[in-house]
DNA sequence: AGGCATTTGTCCGTATGTATT
DNA sequence: TAATACATACGGACAAATGCC
């Protein structure tokens, strides 16, 4: 593992687990951290900047580096979520790996894409896409319904069995692609009759919809999806840090 | 302005506005960019890494740097949102600066905080907080209702007039504090009777709730708020980029 | 399969700038 | 003013991944 990753992991643990650094504590200055970790200033800076981006600490020029005044609840959320943010890129099955996850496939077909789908998947309307509609159950309870489109050229050989377990595992392990990033858009709405029926809700009940475009590490969008979550099971966290002073 | 910010701004414009670099295009290699911009490798790398974080480009070691296969719609969203993500830290009035924004103050009082509020604002239950409930109107239409708590010690002298315009402007311009970051949590639910009445909705209609803790550049949380958005006016975008290979 | 050139990644050292106390 | 601490920028050495021959 890289040095700056290791240092940032260690410092993060000191804040979130070891209780070595508490909210509002000042961290050792960069020079001391250099000595402590036998690293250069750039390496320490890089390690600290990761924690700044994660929302754990802040730095003030001429002053020092400090832990933010975070509540225990926030610390807990962050401990759970820091990996989770990354796990958004590992698919539903991995995200809830500890729980009993099953899928009910409602539709699995190959169709020509609508203009919107073609555009977002960066293909033409003459290409074909898989259309997949799945209900995801956690511990036997339906909680998300996913409508997914993927270019067949990019993800060849997709079978029903993959849908019932994890498409992401197929992409990673069989096709040897890596997922690089994902652009999400979150909205709320009332459940349609179709959604309501499959999530065991009343029509019009509040649901959260995550529109996602996911990219492979070759820059191509390979998945365009709409995940509709039961409102009371949906919880999305994010940290926004000011970059430009 | 810093060199790496300028370079990254220029490259971003080449992608989003000048149409100089298109989706899937390869950018010049770092060495060439060094020559082109008269900058060192580290500076170019830093500029490019900003665009990677923003979700515009990706890099492959031993191969090069490329624009992602983004749709025009995505490019539009990003052009609008790249500033917006940062503007989440400037408050509602700034965010919708082009539109006619008004506020209706429903409650403005000073109360002792509940345990949850005290914890998230990192104060004791013996401190006091402002409690503010405001309806925000865009072009005369109520679209968000905000329930806000702020420690009176941190934000002294807050008056009704500030609530009717912008609290953030007061904090920045009068108290000379800067907002450093904000932790948000997004959920969906059905509107309560109170929410429904004030947003001119039917009770139970879907709404999006943003729970936010905002931090000053001294590390202290100064605002704990719940913003309830009319579902059809709520739209949140985010980019998730895989950091660890 | 092996070797080579290309390209980005990591890490170090150093110098200078800027904000705070 | 001086000391402190983080920020920017440069250059160089070596490592690791990729594509091509």
Tab-separated table of N, CA and C in Angstrom, chain A residues 30-39 44:
chain	number	residue	atom	x	y	z
A	30	UNK	N	2.832	19.510	10.444
A	30	UNK	CA	3.321	18.675	9.349
A	30	UNK	C	4.770	18.224	9.569
A	31	UNK	N	5.575	19.145	10.078
A	31	UNK	CA	6.991	18.811	10.293
A	31	UNK	C	7.134	17.631	11.262
A	32	UNK	N	6.349	17.700	12.357
A	32	UNK	CA	6.409	16.606	13.333
A	32	UNK	C	5.900	15.301	12.737
A	33	UNK	N	4.833	15.407	11.955
A	33	UNK	CA	4.302	14.197	11.321
A	33	UNK	C	5.325	13.601	10.352
A	34	UNK	N	6.079	14.483	9.688
A	34	UNK	CA	7.144	14.014	8.801
A	34	UNK	C	8.125	13.129	9.578
A	35	UNK	N	8.541	13.648	10.747
A	35	UNK	CA	9.483	12.897	11.574
A	35	UNK	C	8.837	11.600	12.055
A	36	UNK	N	7.622	11.745	12.595
A	36	UNK	CA	6.907	10.611	13.174
A	36	UNK	C	6.735	9.464	12.178
A	37	UNK	N	6.422	9.820	10.911
A	37	UNK	CA	6.163	8.779	9.921
A	37	UNK	C	7.340	8.567	8.968
A	38	UNK	N	8.426	9.304	9.183
A	38	UNK	CA	9.554	9.175	8.275
A	38	UNK	C	9.165	9.459	6.839
A	39	UNK	N	8.393	10.524	6.649
A	39	UNK	CA	7.895	10.846	5.314
A	39	UNK	C	8.203	12.304	4.987
A	44	UNK	N	2.959	13.778	3.682
A	44	UNK	CA	2.084	14.085	4.816
A	44	UNK	C	0.916	14.948	4.360
